[in-house]
Amino acid sequence: MPILDRSKLLWIVATLAWGCADTDDDDSTEDAASNENEVDAFNPGYHFDECERNPDSPACRDAAQQDAALQDSAEIQDSAEIQDANDADAHDVSSDGSSTDAEADADAAQNCEGEHRIWDNKEGKCTCEDGWINLANDTCQDIDECAGDNSLCKFEHGKCKNIPGSYRCECNSPLYQISREGDQCLDVDECAQDGNLCPNGRCSNLDATQSETTLGYECLCNTGYVLNTTKDGCIDEDECAASTNPCGMALCENTDGGYECLCGDRGHYANGRCTCDDGWIFVEGLGCSPVDLVEVEAGTFLMGSSNGGTDERPMHAVSLKRFFMSKSEVTNGEYNQCVQAGSCTAAQYGNCECPNNNLSGFQNDNQPVVCVTWTQASQFAEWAEARLPTEAEWEYAARGTDAKPYPWGNEEPTCDRAIMKSGTAETTMGCGQKRTWNRCATFPTDGSEAFCDLIGNAAEWVQDHYNLSYSGAPTDGSEFINDNSNLRVRRGGSWDKGNATGLLSGSARDKAAEDHYDCITGFRVVHPIP
């Protein structure tokens, strides 16, 4: 509140003083008459001037005293108002940007250094957030509610887990999940949560107390599928790998969710067995073939001979995988099936080179087909889903792992064992018939030999090019290739050869051009096994 001007204050006091004197009715007339020349109480200018000229007059002295009292009162009131204003500024933001209580509290809170420390306005000091305890060194430490209260989360399968500043209830197994209220553990329905569980099967939820694993569910597999090792899914069952072949003599091929019994391109599976197209033979473990096949087990043998020609050297070890080879030489009847199918050209009997120039006795269905080139033989093998044997395969079938010189042992050939030239005269060719015989005519019935006519009857085309020696020959039984030669190897000798020629043995080698054909050369085929 502003302080009054001194002159105005004196005027007010004087006015009040004379006003009070004039209110006395009894003395009003006398005072007016006797004091005509006295001070005009209602003329401020006159009153101020008079008190300045005569300050000791009774009226002016009274006015001065009242002025001093009023001045003290005004200063006191003004001081109180200033203090009130200062107090208000301490609680409100002033227009000139001065500090407030809130800012003072903020300044104090800034002094609460450290994680989780806060300012307590009520207490007027630093303290810790809820869930934390204030240590003596003015740091905050997490309160382990779980350790301090054993009653927390004590429902079935529940457990208490301390977290910074608090705790939460969890379940003690992934097979349970905490309820929305957080006060119980519920069994998890894994099948409902994930519709992709148990592909190739059906998901069945288990009560957590029933589960023998940590899954909480079990897979019920569809037919043809089995549980995987972790029991969390179904995989295709390999029925063909079972100890008992479900296809019997047929080939078993595993399929997605099952298996299929195969009898080859020309075979048909029914009632647990395979049947083949007319003229084809079912071979167990292989399928249908136009020729009868014999299985040859894998093994290692010593190929070549130190007693034979120079082209049979050097002797060398060869290791072969398992394969099938035709039991006999391909016959006219078998070859003609290929001709009728359009996959082979006819044997060239009309102008075939022959020792006796008589070809009428070579074309019986059961006799070996002759008068075919190496290329024609290869065409038949391809049609039969086979190939010509390599030299190593042919010799391994003829001699075995003990490298005997003949399929039957060490005795030289006779007409009892081979169709050959039994003497020196031409009349002894073909054991007197001067031609080939029906297949397996001299085949022993005692089971001592697996193949017939490896020696004699017809010489046989093989896959390899002819090389002058075995130097550099493969040791795995594969074809010995020579791209600079059109000569191919013939094996086993023929009906017109005798022992003196040296060609009637398991190691002997002969040769002819790929396009050569005569009445002494035929072939057999091999089915390799993948």
Short mmCIF file of C-alpha atoms in Angstrom, two decimals:
data_model
loop_
_atom_site.label_atom_id
_atom_site.label_comp_id
_atom_site.label_asym_id
_atom_site.label_seq_id
_atom_site.Cartn_x
_atom_site.Cartn_y
_atom_site.Cartn_z
CA MET A 1 0.00 0.00 0.00
CA PRO A 2 1.48 3.45 -0.95
CA ILE A 3 2.36 6.00 1.85
CA LEU A 4 0.15 9.23 1.89
CA ASP A 5 1.69 12.56 1.03
CA ARG A 6 2.51 14.44 4.26
CA SER A 7 0.65 17.65 3.32
CA LYS A 8 -2.49 15.75 2.44
CA LEU A 9 -2.27 13.88 5.71
CA LEU A 10 -2.03 17.08 7.68
CA TRP A 11 -5.05 18.43 5.85
CA ILE A 12 -7.08 15.39 6.72
CA VAL A 13 -6.08 15.56 10.38
CA ALA A 14 -6.81 19.24 10.66
CA THR A 15 -10.12 18.87 8.94
CA LEU A 16 -11.12 16.13 11.33
CA ALA A 17 -9.99 18.25 14.34
CA TRP A 18 -11.96 21.36 13.45
CA GLY A 19 -14.89 19.34 12.29
CA CYS A 20 -15.16 17.77 15.67
CA ALA A 21 -14.93 21.22 17.40
CA ASP A 22 -17.69 22.67 15.22
CA THR A 23 -20.08 19.90 16.22
CA ASP A 24 -20.45 21.42 19.70
CA ASP A 25 -23.79 23.35 19.33
CA ASP A 26 -23.42 25.39 22.54
CA ASP A 27 -20.23 27.11 21.59
CA SER A 28 -20.73 27.45 17.86
CA THR A 29 -21.85 31.07 17.81
CA GLU A 30 -19.24 32.39 20.26
CA ASP A 31 -16.44 30.54 18.54
CA ALA A 32 -17.53 31.84 15.19
CA ALA A 33 -17.57 35.42 16.39
CA SER A 34 -14.37 35.38 18.38
CA ASN A 35 -12.41 33.52 15.80
CA GLU A 36 -13.40 35.23 12.61
CA ASN A 37 -9.80 35.75 11.80
CA GLU A 38 -8.85 32.21 12.90
CA VAL A 39 -7.87 29.50 10.54
CA ASP A 40 -10.44 28.39 7.91
CA ALA A 41 -10.70 24.74 8.68
CA PHE A 42 -12.25 23.93 5.33
CA ASN A 43 -9.64 25.69 3.26
CA PRO A 44 -6.76 23.29 2.87
CA GLY A 45 -4.43 25.82 1.48
CA TYR A 46 -5.10 28.20 4.22
CA HIS A 47 -4.84 25.47 6.85
CA PHE A 48 -1.44 24.29 5.63
CA ASP A 49 -0.06 27.74 5.46
CA GLU A 50 -1.34 28.61 8.95
CA CYS A 51 0.24 25.52 10.57
CA GLU A 52 3.47 26.35 8.86
CA ARG A 53 3.32 29.93 10.30
CA ASN A 54 2.08 28.90 13.72
CA PRO A 55 2.99 25.28 14.37
CA ASP A 56 2.64 25.68 18.14
CA SER A 57 -1.03 26.51 18.01
CA PRO A 58 -3.17 23.95 19.81
CA ALA A 59 -4.84 22.80 16.60
CA CYS A 60 -1.62 22.35 14.72
CA ARG A 61 0.02 20.49 17.62
CA ASP A 62 -2.93 18.08 17.76
CA ALA A 63 -2.76 17.63 13.99
CA ALA A 64 0.98 16.92 14.13
CA GLN A 65 0.49 14.25 16.81
CA GLN A 66 -2.27 12.58 14.86
CA ASP A 67 -0.13 12.82 11.71
CA ALA A 68 2.72 10.93 13.38
CA ALA A 69 0.34 8.23 14.61
CA LEU A 70 -1.21 7.81 11.20
CA GLN A 71 2.21 7.69 9.58
CA ASP A 72 3.35 4.85 11.86
CA SER A 73 0.13 2.98 11.16
CA ALA A 74 0.55 3.35 7.40
CA GLU A 75 4.14 2.11 7.44
CA ILE A 76 3.16 -0.91 9.50
CA GLN A 77 0.32 -1.76 7.09
CA ASP A 78 2.57 -1.29 4.07
CA SER A 79 5.24 -3.58 5.57
CA ALA A 80 2.63 -6.30 6.18
CA GLU A 81 1.37 -6.09 2.62
CA ILE A 82 4.90 -6.39 1.23
CA GLN A 83 5.49 -9.50 3.36
CA ASP A 84 2.19 -10.98 2.14
CA ALA A 85 3.26 -10.34 -1.44
CA ASN A 86 6.63 -12.00 -0.83
CA ASP A 87 4.92 -15.02 0.69
CA ALA A 88 2.65 -15.28 -2.32
CA ASP A 89 5.64 -15.12 -4.67
CA ALA A 90 7.17 -18.06 -2.90
CA HIS A 91 4.16 -20.21 -3.90
CA ASP A 92 3.44 -18.88 -7.36
CA VAL A 93 5.54 -18.21 -10.40
CA SER A 94 6.05 -14.41 -10.53
CA SER A 95 5.83 -12.41 -13.72
CA ASP A 96 9.57 -11.71 -13.59
CA GLY A 97 10.50 -15.44 -13.55
CA SER A 98 11.41 -15.72 -9.83
CA SER A 99 11.63 -19.29 -8.21
CA THR A 100 8.64 -21.28 -6.84
CA ASP A 101 8.28 -23.96 -4.15
CA ALA A 102 7.86 -26.57 -6.92
CA GLU A 103 11.13 -25.51 -8.45
CA ALA A 104 12.79 -25.63 -5.08
CA ASP A 105 11.52 -29.18 -4.63
CA ALA A 106 12.81 -30.06 -8.08
CA ASP A 107 16.19 -28.66 -7.20
CA ALA A 108 16.23 -30.74 -4.07
CA ALA A 109 15.14 -33.88 -6.01
CA GLN A 110 18.09 -33.44 -8.33
CA ASN A 111 20.30 -34.08 -5.36
CA CYS A 112 18.76 -37.60 -5.05
CA GLU A 113 21.43 -39.19 -7.17
CA GLY A 114 21.38 -42.94 -7.89
CA GLU A 115 19.03 -45.47 -9.46
CA HIS A 116 15.50 -45.72 -8.06
CA ARG A 117 16.03 -42.71 -5.65
CA ILE A 118 13.24 -40.12 -5.51
CA TRP A 119 12.33 -36.97 -3.46
CA ASP A 120 9.67 -37.40 -0.80
CA ASN A 121 7.81 -34.02 -0.55
CA LYS A 122 5.98 -35.07 2.57
CA GLU A 123 9.13 -36.16 4.40
CA GLY A 124 11.28 -33.52 2.74
CA LYS A 125 14.10 -35.98 1.94
CA CYS A 126 15.43 -38.49 -0.58
CA THR A 127 14.04 -42.01 -0.41
CA CYS A 128 13.64 -45.11 -2.69
CA GLU A 129 10.89 -46.15 -5.10
CA ASP A 130 8.35 -48.75 -4.01
CA GLY A 131 9.91 -52.23 -3.93
CA TRP A 132 13.35 -50.87 -3.06
CA ILE A 133 14.97 -50.31 0.32
CA ASN A 134 17.19 -47.36 1.28
CA LEU A 135 20.61 -48.47 2.50
CA ALA A 136 22.92 -46.61 4.84
CA ASN A 137 25.13 -45.46 1.95
CA ASP A 138 22.16 -43.72 0.29
CA THR A 139 21.73 -46.39 -2.40
CA CYS A 140 18.60 -48.41 -3.18
CA GLN A 141 18.52 -52.20 -3.08
CA ASP A 142 15.79 -54.38 -4.61
CA ILE A 143 13.60 -56.03 -2.02
CA ASP A 144 13.34 -59.82 -2.54
CA GLU A 145 9.64 -60.18 -1.88
CA CYS A 146 9.74 -63.90 -2.66
CA ALA A 147 12.32 -64.56 0.05
CA GLY A 148 10.60 -62.33 2.52
CA ASP A 149 7.11 -63.77 2.18
CA ASN A 150 6.76 -67.54 1.86
CA SER A 151 3.03 -67.23 1.24
CA LEU A 152 3.40 -65.63 -2.16
CA CYS A 153 2.33 -67.70 -5.20
CA LYS A 154 1.76 -70.80 -3.11
CA PHE A 155 -0.94 -72.24 -5.36
CA GLU A 156 -0.40 -75.61 -7.13
CA HIS A 157 2.47 -75.57 -9.64
CA GLY A 158 3.09 -71.91 -8.86
CA LYS A 159 6.34 -70.21 -7.89
CA CYS A 160 7.36 -66.70 -6.95
CA LYS A 161 9.84 -64.86 -9.16
CA ASN A 162 11.50 -61.70 -7.94
CA ILE A 163 11.71 -58.89 -10.49
CA PRO A 164 13.22 -55.40 -10.06
CA GLY A 165 11.03 -53.49 -7.67
CA SER A 166 8.39 -56.18 -7.33
CA TYR A 167 7.60 -59.88 -7.95
CA ARG A 168 5.36 -61.98 -10.15
CA CYS A 169 3.82 -65.41 -9.99
CA GLU A 170 4.90 -67.98 -12.58
CA CYS A 171 4.31 -71.67 -13.22
CA ASN A 172 7.04 -74.18 -12.49
CA SER A 173 6.62 -76.03 -15.81
CA PRO A 174 6.09 -74.93 -19.43
CA LEU A 175 3.17 -77.34 -19.44
CA TYR A 176 1.23 -74.77 -17.39
CA GLN A 177 0.40 -71.12 -17.89
CA ILE A 178 -0.50 -68.53 -15.30
CA SER A 179 -4.14 -67.45 -15.16
CA ARG A 180 -5.18 -63.93 -16.13
CA GLU A 181 -5.73 -63.14 -12.45
CA GLY A 182 -2.28 -64.52 -11.66
CA ASP A 183 -3.57 -66.74 -8.87
CA GLN A 184 -3.43 -70.26 -10.41
CA CYS A 185 -1.59 -72.36 -12.98
CA LEU A 186 -3.68 -73.78 -15.82
CA ASP A 187 -2.84 -76.69 -18.11
CA VAL A 188 -1.65 -75.44 -21.52
CA ASP A 189 -3.65 -76.71 -24.50
CA GLU A 190 -0.74 -76.87 -26.93
CA CYS A 191 -2.89 -78.33 -29.72
CA ALA A 192 -5.26 -75.37 -29.63
CA GLN A 193 -2.43 -72.85 -29.51
CA ASP A 194 -0.61 -74.17 -32.55
CA GLY A 195 -2.56 -75.83 -35.34
CA ASN A 196 0.68 -76.84 -37.10
CA LEU A 197 1.72 -79.36 -34.47
CA CYS A 198 2.00 -82.98 -35.56
CA PRO A 199 2.10 -82.72 -39.37
CA ASN A 200 1.03 -86.03 -40.92
CA GLY A 201 -0.79 -86.83 -37.72
CA ARG A 202 -3.27 -85.61 -35.13
CA CYS A 203 -2.37 -83.57 -32.05
CA SER A 204 -3.81 -84.81 -28.75
CA ASN A 205 -3.49 -82.60 -25.68
CA LEU A 206 -2.30 -84.27 -22.47
CA ASP A 207 -2.83 -83.20 -18.92
CA ALA A 208 0.54 -82.09 -17.66
CA THR A 209 0.50 -84.85 -15.05
CA GLN A 210 0.11 -87.47 -17.82
CA SER A 211 2.87 -86.25 -20.12
CA GLU A 212 6.08 -88.25 -20.07
CA THR A 213 7.90 -85.47 -21.94
CA THR A 214 8.07 -81.70 -21.72
CA LEU A 215 5.67 -81.38 -24.67
CA GLY A 216 2.30 -81.60 -22.96
CA TYR A 217 0.79 -83.26 -26.03
CA GLU A 218 1.24 -86.36 -28.13
CA CYS A 219 1.19 -86.93 -31.86
CA LEU A 220 -1.07 -89.67 -33.17
CA CYS A 221 0.46 -90.40 -36.57
CA ASN A 222 -1.43 -91.19 -39.72
CA THR A 223 -1.01 -94.58 -41.39
CA GLY A 224 2.41 -94.83 -42.97
CA TYR A 225 4.00 -92.39 -40.53
CA VAL A 226 5.83 -92.85 -37.25
CA LEU A 227 6.94 -90.57 -34.44
CA ASN A 228 10.27 -88.86 -34.90
CA THR A 229 13.00 -89.28 -32.30
CA THR A 230 11.89 -86.21 -30.32
CA LYS A 231 8.24 -87.36 -30.45
CA ASP A 232 7.06 -83.90 -31.50
CA GLY A 233 6.09 -84.80 -35.06
CA CYS A 234 5.39 -87.59 -37.53
CA ILE A 235 7.78 -88.67 -40.25
CA ASP A 236 7.35 -91.01 -43.14
CA GLU A 237 7.86 -94.64 -42.16
CA ASP A 238 10.35 -96.50 -44.33
CA GLU A 239 8.44 -99.73 -44.70
CA CYS A 240 10.96 -101.00 -47.23
CA ALA A 241 13.71 -100.88 -44.61
CA ALA A 242 11.88 -103.41 -42.47
CA SER A 243 13.54 -106.75 -41.90
CA THR A 244 10.73 -108.44 -43.80
CA ASN A 245 10.19 -107.06 -47.29
CA PRO A 246 6.46 -106.25 -47.49
CA CYS A 247 6.63 -106.73 -51.27
CA GLY A 248 8.01 -110.25 -51.16
CA MET A 249 9.91 -110.86 -54.40
CA ALA A 250 9.02 -107.44 -55.84
CA LEU A 251 11.02 -104.28 -55.43
CA CYS A 252 9.87 -102.16 -52.52
CA GLU A 253 9.91 -98.41 -53.01
CA ASN A 254 9.11 -96.12 -50.11
CA THR A 255 6.53 -93.41 -50.80
CA ASP A 256 5.18 -90.52 -48.77
CA GLY A 257 3.03 -92.21 -46.16
CA GLY A 258 3.39 -95.70 -47.56
CA TYR A 259 5.24 -97.87 -50.05
CA GLU A 260 4.84 -99.33 -53.51
CA CYS A 261 5.72 -102.76 -54.82
CA LEU A 262 7.39 -102.57 -58.20
CA CYS A 263 7.95 -105.26 -60.77
CA GLY A 264 9.72 -103.13 -63.37
CA ASP A 265 8.37 -101.34 -66.41
CA ARG A 266 6.94 -104.55 -67.84
CA GLY A 267 5.86 -106.09 -64.56
CA HIS A 268 2.60 -106.18 -62.65
CA TYR A 269 2.17 -106.68 -58.91
CA ALA A 270 -0.84 -108.57 -57.62
CA ASN A 271 -1.54 -110.90 -54.74
CA GLY A 272 1.96 -110.62 -53.35
CA ARG A 273 3.79 -111.57 -56.55
CA CYS A 274 5.03 -110.09 -59.80
CA THR A 275 4.06 -111.14 -63.28
CA CYS A 276 5.67 -109.80 -66.45
CA ASP A 277 4.64 -109.13 -70.02
CA ASP A 278 4.77 -112.14 -72.33
CA GLY A 279 8.34 -113.16 -73.07
CA TRP A 280 9.77 -111.38 -70.04
CA ILE A 281 11.07 -113.04 -66.89
CA PHE A 282 10.72 -111.67 -63.38
CA VAL A 283 14.06 -111.49 -61.57
CA GLU A 284 13.79 -111.11 -57.80
CA GLY A 285 15.34 -107.90 -56.57
CA LEU A 286 15.51 -106.47 -60.09
CA GLY A 287 12.24 -106.67 -61.97
CA CYS A 288 11.26 -107.93 -65.40
CA SER A 289 13.87 -108.84 -67.95
CA PRO A 290 13.69 -110.38 -71.44
CA VAL A 291 16.51 -112.74 -70.40
CA ASP A 292 17.11 -114.94 -67.41
CA LEU A 293 19.53 -113.23 -65.01
CA VAL A 294 21.86 -114.50 -62.31
CA GLU A 295 23.09 -112.37 -59.42
CA VAL A 296 26.85 -111.99 -58.98
CA GLU A 297 28.03 -110.95 -55.54
CA ALA A 298 30.55 -108.16 -55.09
CA GLY A 299 34.15 -109.23 -54.76
CA THR A 300 37.80 -108.88 -55.75
CA PHE A 301 39.73 -111.17 -58.08
CA LEU A 302 43.03 -111.35 -59.97
CA MET A 303 42.35 -110.53 -63.63
CA GLY A 304 44.57 -111.75 -66.50
CA SER A 305 46.98 -114.66 -66.79
CA SER A 306 50.72 -115.11 -66.82
CA ASN A 307 50.26 -118.27 -68.97
CA GLY A 308 48.13 -116.71 -71.68
CA GLY A 309 48.79 -114.22 -74.46
CA THR A 310 50.62 -110.95 -73.98
CA ASP A 311 47.32 -109.07 -74.08
CA GLU A 312 46.27 -110.91 -70.88
CA ARG A 313 48.98 -109.16 -68.91
CA PRO A 314 49.82 -107.74 -66.50
CA MET A 315 47.70 -109.54 -63.98
CA HIS A 316 45.98 -107.06 -61.71
CA ALA A 317 43.46 -107.01 -58.89
CA VAL A 318 39.97 -105.78 -59.71
CA SER A 319 37.13 -105.08 -57.23
CA LEU A 320 33.55 -105.18 -58.45
CA LYS A 321 30.16 -104.27 -57.08
CA ARG A 322 27.21 -106.64 -57.16
CA PHE A 323 25.53 -107.07 -60.56
CA PHE A 324 23.18 -109.32 -62.54
CA MET A 325 24.30 -111.07 -65.73
CA SER A 326 22.25 -113.15 -68.14
CA LYS A 327 22.53 -116.84 -67.42
CA SER A 328 23.11 -117.67 -71.07
CA GLU A 329 23.82 -115.94 -74.33
CA VAL A 330 20.88 -113.97 -75.76
CA THR A 331 18.83 -116.26 -78.00
CA ASN A 332 17.21 -115.65 -81.36
CA GLY A 333 13.78 -115.70 -79.73
CA GLU A 334 14.76 -113.05 -77.17
CA TYR A 335 16.47 -110.89 -79.77
CA ASN A 336 13.46 -111.03 -82.10
CA GLN A 337 11.28 -109.47 -79.37
CA CYS A 338 13.46 -106.39 -79.61
CA VAL A 339 13.16 -106.42 -83.40
CA GLN A 340 9.37 -106.67 -83.15
CA ALA A 341 9.36 -103.81 -80.64
CA GLY A 342 11.20 -101.67 -83.19
CA SER A 343 14.22 -101.18 -80.98
CA CYS A 344 16.59 -103.56 -82.80
CA THR A 345 17.46 -104.36 -86.41
CA ALA A 346 17.27 -107.96 -87.55
CA ALA A 347 20.26 -110.26 -87.31
CA GLN A 348 22.07 -110.39 -90.66
CA TYR A 349 21.76 -114.09 -91.45
CA GLY A 350 21.35 -113.51 -95.19
CA ASN A 351 24.94 -112.53 -95.83
CA CYS A 352 26.68 -113.53 -92.62
CA GLU A 353 30.27 -114.78 -92.71
CA CYS A 354 30.37 -118.39 -91.57
CA PRO A 355 33.02 -121.15 -91.65
CA ASN A 356 30.85 -123.71 -93.44
CA ASN A 357 28.68 -121.24 -95.37
CA ASN A 358 25.60 -123.02 -94.10
CA LEU A 359 23.37 -120.67 -92.05
CA SER A 360 20.22 -122.70 -92.03
CA GLY A 361 21.00 -124.32 -88.73
CA PHE A 362 21.56 -121.14 -86.65
CA GLN A 363 18.15 -119.52 -86.38
CA ASN A 364 16.28 -121.70 -83.91
CA ASP A 365 14.64 -119.57 -81.17
CA ASN A 366 16.68 -121.28 -78.42
CA GLN A 367 20.04 -120.96 -80.14
CA PRO A 368 22.30 -117.97 -79.40
CA VAL A 369 21.67 -115.07 -81.77
CA VAL A 370 24.69 -114.55 -84.04
CA CYS A 371 25.38 -112.45 -87.13
CA VAL A 372 24.95 -109.22 -85.11
CA THR A 373 27.44 -106.37 -84.76
CA TRP A 374 28.65 -104.86 -81.49
CA THR A 375 26.28 -101.97 -82.13
CA GLN A 376 23.29 -104.27 -82.62
CA ALA A 377 24.16 -106.09 -79.42
CA SER A 378 24.28 -102.75 -77.58
CA GLN A 379 20.87 -101.78 -78.95
CA PHE A 380 19.33 -104.94 -77.55
CA ALA A 381 20.97 -104.33 -74.16
CA GLU A 382 19.52 -100.83 -74.04
CA TRP A 383 16.04 -102.13 -74.89
CA ALA A 384 16.39 -104.68 -72.11
CA GLU A 385 17.30 -101.85 -69.68
CA ALA A 386 20.76 -103.37 -69.40
CA ARG A 387 24.17 -103.08 -71.10
CA LEU A 388 26.94 -105.31 -72.36
CA PRO A 389 29.22 -106.65 -69.63
CA THR A 390 32.65 -105.15 -69.15
CA GLU A 391 35.64 -107.42 -69.66
CA ALA A 392 36.21 -107.48 -65.90
CA GLU A 393 32.59 -108.45 -65.16
CA TRP A 394 32.65 -111.21 -67.77
CA GLU A 395 35.95 -112.65 -66.52
CA TYR A 396 34.89 -112.39 -62.87
CA ALA A 397 31.69 -114.37 -63.66
CA ALA A 398 33.73 -117.00 -65.54
CA ARG A 399 36.60 -117.43 -63.08
CA GLY A 400 35.35 -116.32 -59.66
CA THR A 401 37.47 -115.01 -56.83
CA ASP A 402 39.92 -117.94 -57.05
CA ALA A 403 40.86 -117.05 -60.67
CA LYS A 404 40.41 -120.61 -61.97
CA PRO A 405 41.04 -120.85 -65.74
CA TYR A 406 37.58 -122.26 -66.54
CA PRO A 407 34.14 -121.85 -65.01
CA TRP A 408 34.15 -125.45 -63.82
CA GLY A 409 37.76 -125.53 -62.57
CA ASN A 410 41.16 -126.45 -63.99
CA GLU A 411 40.31 -129.22 -66.50
CA GLU A 412 40.47 -128.34 -70.18
CA PRO A 413 37.19 -128.05 -72.10
CA THR A 414 35.52 -131.06 -73.70
CA CYS A 415 32.20 -131.45 -75.45
CA ASP A 416 30.81 -132.52 -72.11
CA ARG A 417 31.30 -128.98 -70.88
CA ALA A 418 31.41 -126.74 -73.94
CA ILE A 419 30.21 -126.60 -77.59
CA MET A 420 33.55 -126.50 -79.37
CA LYS A 421 35.73 -128.06 -82.04
CA SER A 422 36.60 -131.31 -80.44
CA GLY A 423 39.26 -132.48 -82.94
CA THR A 424 41.32 -131.27 -85.87
CA ALA A 425 38.85 -131.86 -88.67
CA GLU A 426 36.14 -129.36 -89.58
CA THR A 427 33.61 -132.04 -89.01
CA THR A 428 34.33 -131.81 -85.29
CA MET A 429 33.24 -128.19 -85.13
CA GLY A 430 30.34 -127.61 -82.82
CA CYS A 431 30.95 -131.01 -81.34
CA GLY A 432 30.13 -132.50 -84.75
CA GLN A 433 27.13 -130.25 -85.55
CA LYS A 434 29.20 -127.50 -87.23
CA ARG A 435 26.98 -124.85 -85.68
CA THR A 436 25.72 -123.47 -82.38
CA TRP A 437 23.58 -125.56 -80.07
CA ASN A 438 20.52 -124.62 -78.03
CA ARG A 439 21.51 -122.66 -74.96
CA CYS A 440 22.75 -124.47 -71.89
CA ALA A 441 22.92 -127.80 -73.74
CA THR A 442 25.95 -128.87 -71.72
CA PHE A 443 25.00 -127.08 -68.51
CA PRO A 444 25.68 -129.26 -65.47
CA THR A 445 22.69 -130.22 -63.41
CA ASP A 446 24.58 -130.41 -60.13
CA GLY A 447 24.51 -126.65 -59.59
CA SER A 448 28.29 -126.37 -59.76
CA GLU A 449 28.02 -123.55 -62.30
CA ALA A 450 25.82 -120.47 -62.29
CA PHE A 451 26.19 -119.64 -65.99
CA CYS A 452 26.13 -121.70 -69.14
CA ASP A 453 28.03 -121.34 -72.42
CA LEU A 454 30.61 -118.89 -71.07
CA ILE A 455 33.10 -121.11 -72.86
CA GLY A 456 32.21 -122.18 -76.42
CA ASN A 457 28.97 -122.15 -78.39
CA ALA A 458 29.11 -118.41 -79.42
CA ALA A 459 31.89 -115.95 -78.69
CA GLU A 460 30.54 -112.90 -76.84
CA TRP A 461 30.80 -109.16 -77.41
CA VAL A 462 31.74 -107.14 -74.29
CA GLN A 463 31.71 -103.43 -73.62
CA ASP A 464 35.45 -102.64 -73.73
CA HIS A 465 37.64 -101.44 -76.52
CA TYR A 466 40.45 -103.82 -77.34
CA ASN A 467 43.79 -102.80 -75.83
CA LEU A 468 47.08 -104.58 -76.42
CA SER A 469 47.60 -105.09 -72.68
CA TYR A 470 46.09 -104.32 -69.32
CA SER A 471 48.50 -101.49 -68.61
CA GLY A 472 46.39 -98.64 -67.28
CA ALA A 473 43.25 -100.78 -67.07
CA PRO A 474 40.61 -99.78 -64.49
CA THR A 475 40.67 -101.61 -61.18
CA ASP A 476 36.99 -101.06 -60.34
CA GLY A 477 35.58 -103.30 -63.07
CA SER A 478 34.55 -100.44 -65.35
CA GLU A 479 35.01 -100.30 -69.12
CA PHE A 480 38.57 -100.00 -70.52
CA ILE A 481 38.17 -97.25 -73.10
CA ASN A 482 40.37 -96.50 -76.10
CA ASP A 483 38.92 -93.69 -78.18
CA ASN A 484 41.48 -94.27 -80.92
CA SER A 485 40.24 -97.77 -81.68
CA ASN A 486 37.06 -99.23 -83.20
CA LEU A 487 37.98 -102.73 -82.09
CA ARG A 488 35.89 -104.35 -79.40
CA VAL A 489 36.71 -107.37 -77.29
CA ARG A 490 35.12 -110.81 -77.74
CA ARG A 491 35.29 -113.37 -74.93
CA GLY A 492 34.85 -117.15 -74.34
CA GLY A 493 35.69 -118.68 -77.72
CA SER A 494 33.16 -120.25 -80.10
CA TRP A 495 31.83 -123.52 -81.54
CA ASP A 496 34.50 -123.55 -84.28
CA LYS A 497 37.48 -123.23 -81.90
CA GLY A 498 39.46 -125.97 -80.20
CA ASN A 499 41.83 -125.97 -77.26
CA ALA A 500 44.82 -125.44 -79.52
CA THR A 501 43.67 -121.91 -80.30
CA GLY A 502 43.98 -120.88 -76.68
CA LEU A 503 40.67 -118.99 -76.93
CA LEU A 504 38.58 -121.41 -74.87
CA SER A 505 39.43 -120.08 -71.40
CA GLY A 506 38.21 -117.56 -68.86
CA SER A 507 41.12 -115.17 -69.45
CA ALA A 508 41.55 -115.41 -73.26
CA ARG A 509 40.79 -112.34 -75.36
CA ASP A 510 39.76 -111.92 -79.00
CA LYS A 511 38.77 -108.84 -81.01
CA ALA A 512 36.73 -107.61 -83.96
CA ALA A 513 35.58 -104.30 -85.41
CA GLU A 514 32.37 -102.83 -84.05
CA ASP A 515 30.60 -103.27 -87.38
CA HIS A 516 31.77 -106.85 -87.88
CA TYR A 517 29.26 -109.72 -87.80
CA ASP A 518 29.62 -113.47 -88.31
CA CYS A 519 28.00 -116.75 -87.33
CA ILE A 520 30.32 -117.37 -84.39
CA THR A 521 29.71 -114.17 -82.33
CA GLY A 522 26.78 -113.42 -80.03
CA PHE A 523 26.48 -111.66 -76.61
CA ARG A 524 24.96 -111.63 -73.16
CA VAL A 525 23.89 -108.64 -71.00
CA VAL A 526 24.46 -107.23 -67.53
CA HIS A 527 22.09 -105.37 -65.22
CA PRO A 528 24.12 -103.21 -62.83
CA ILE A 529 22.64 -102.57 -59.39
CA PRO A 530 22.54 -98.88 -58.34
#
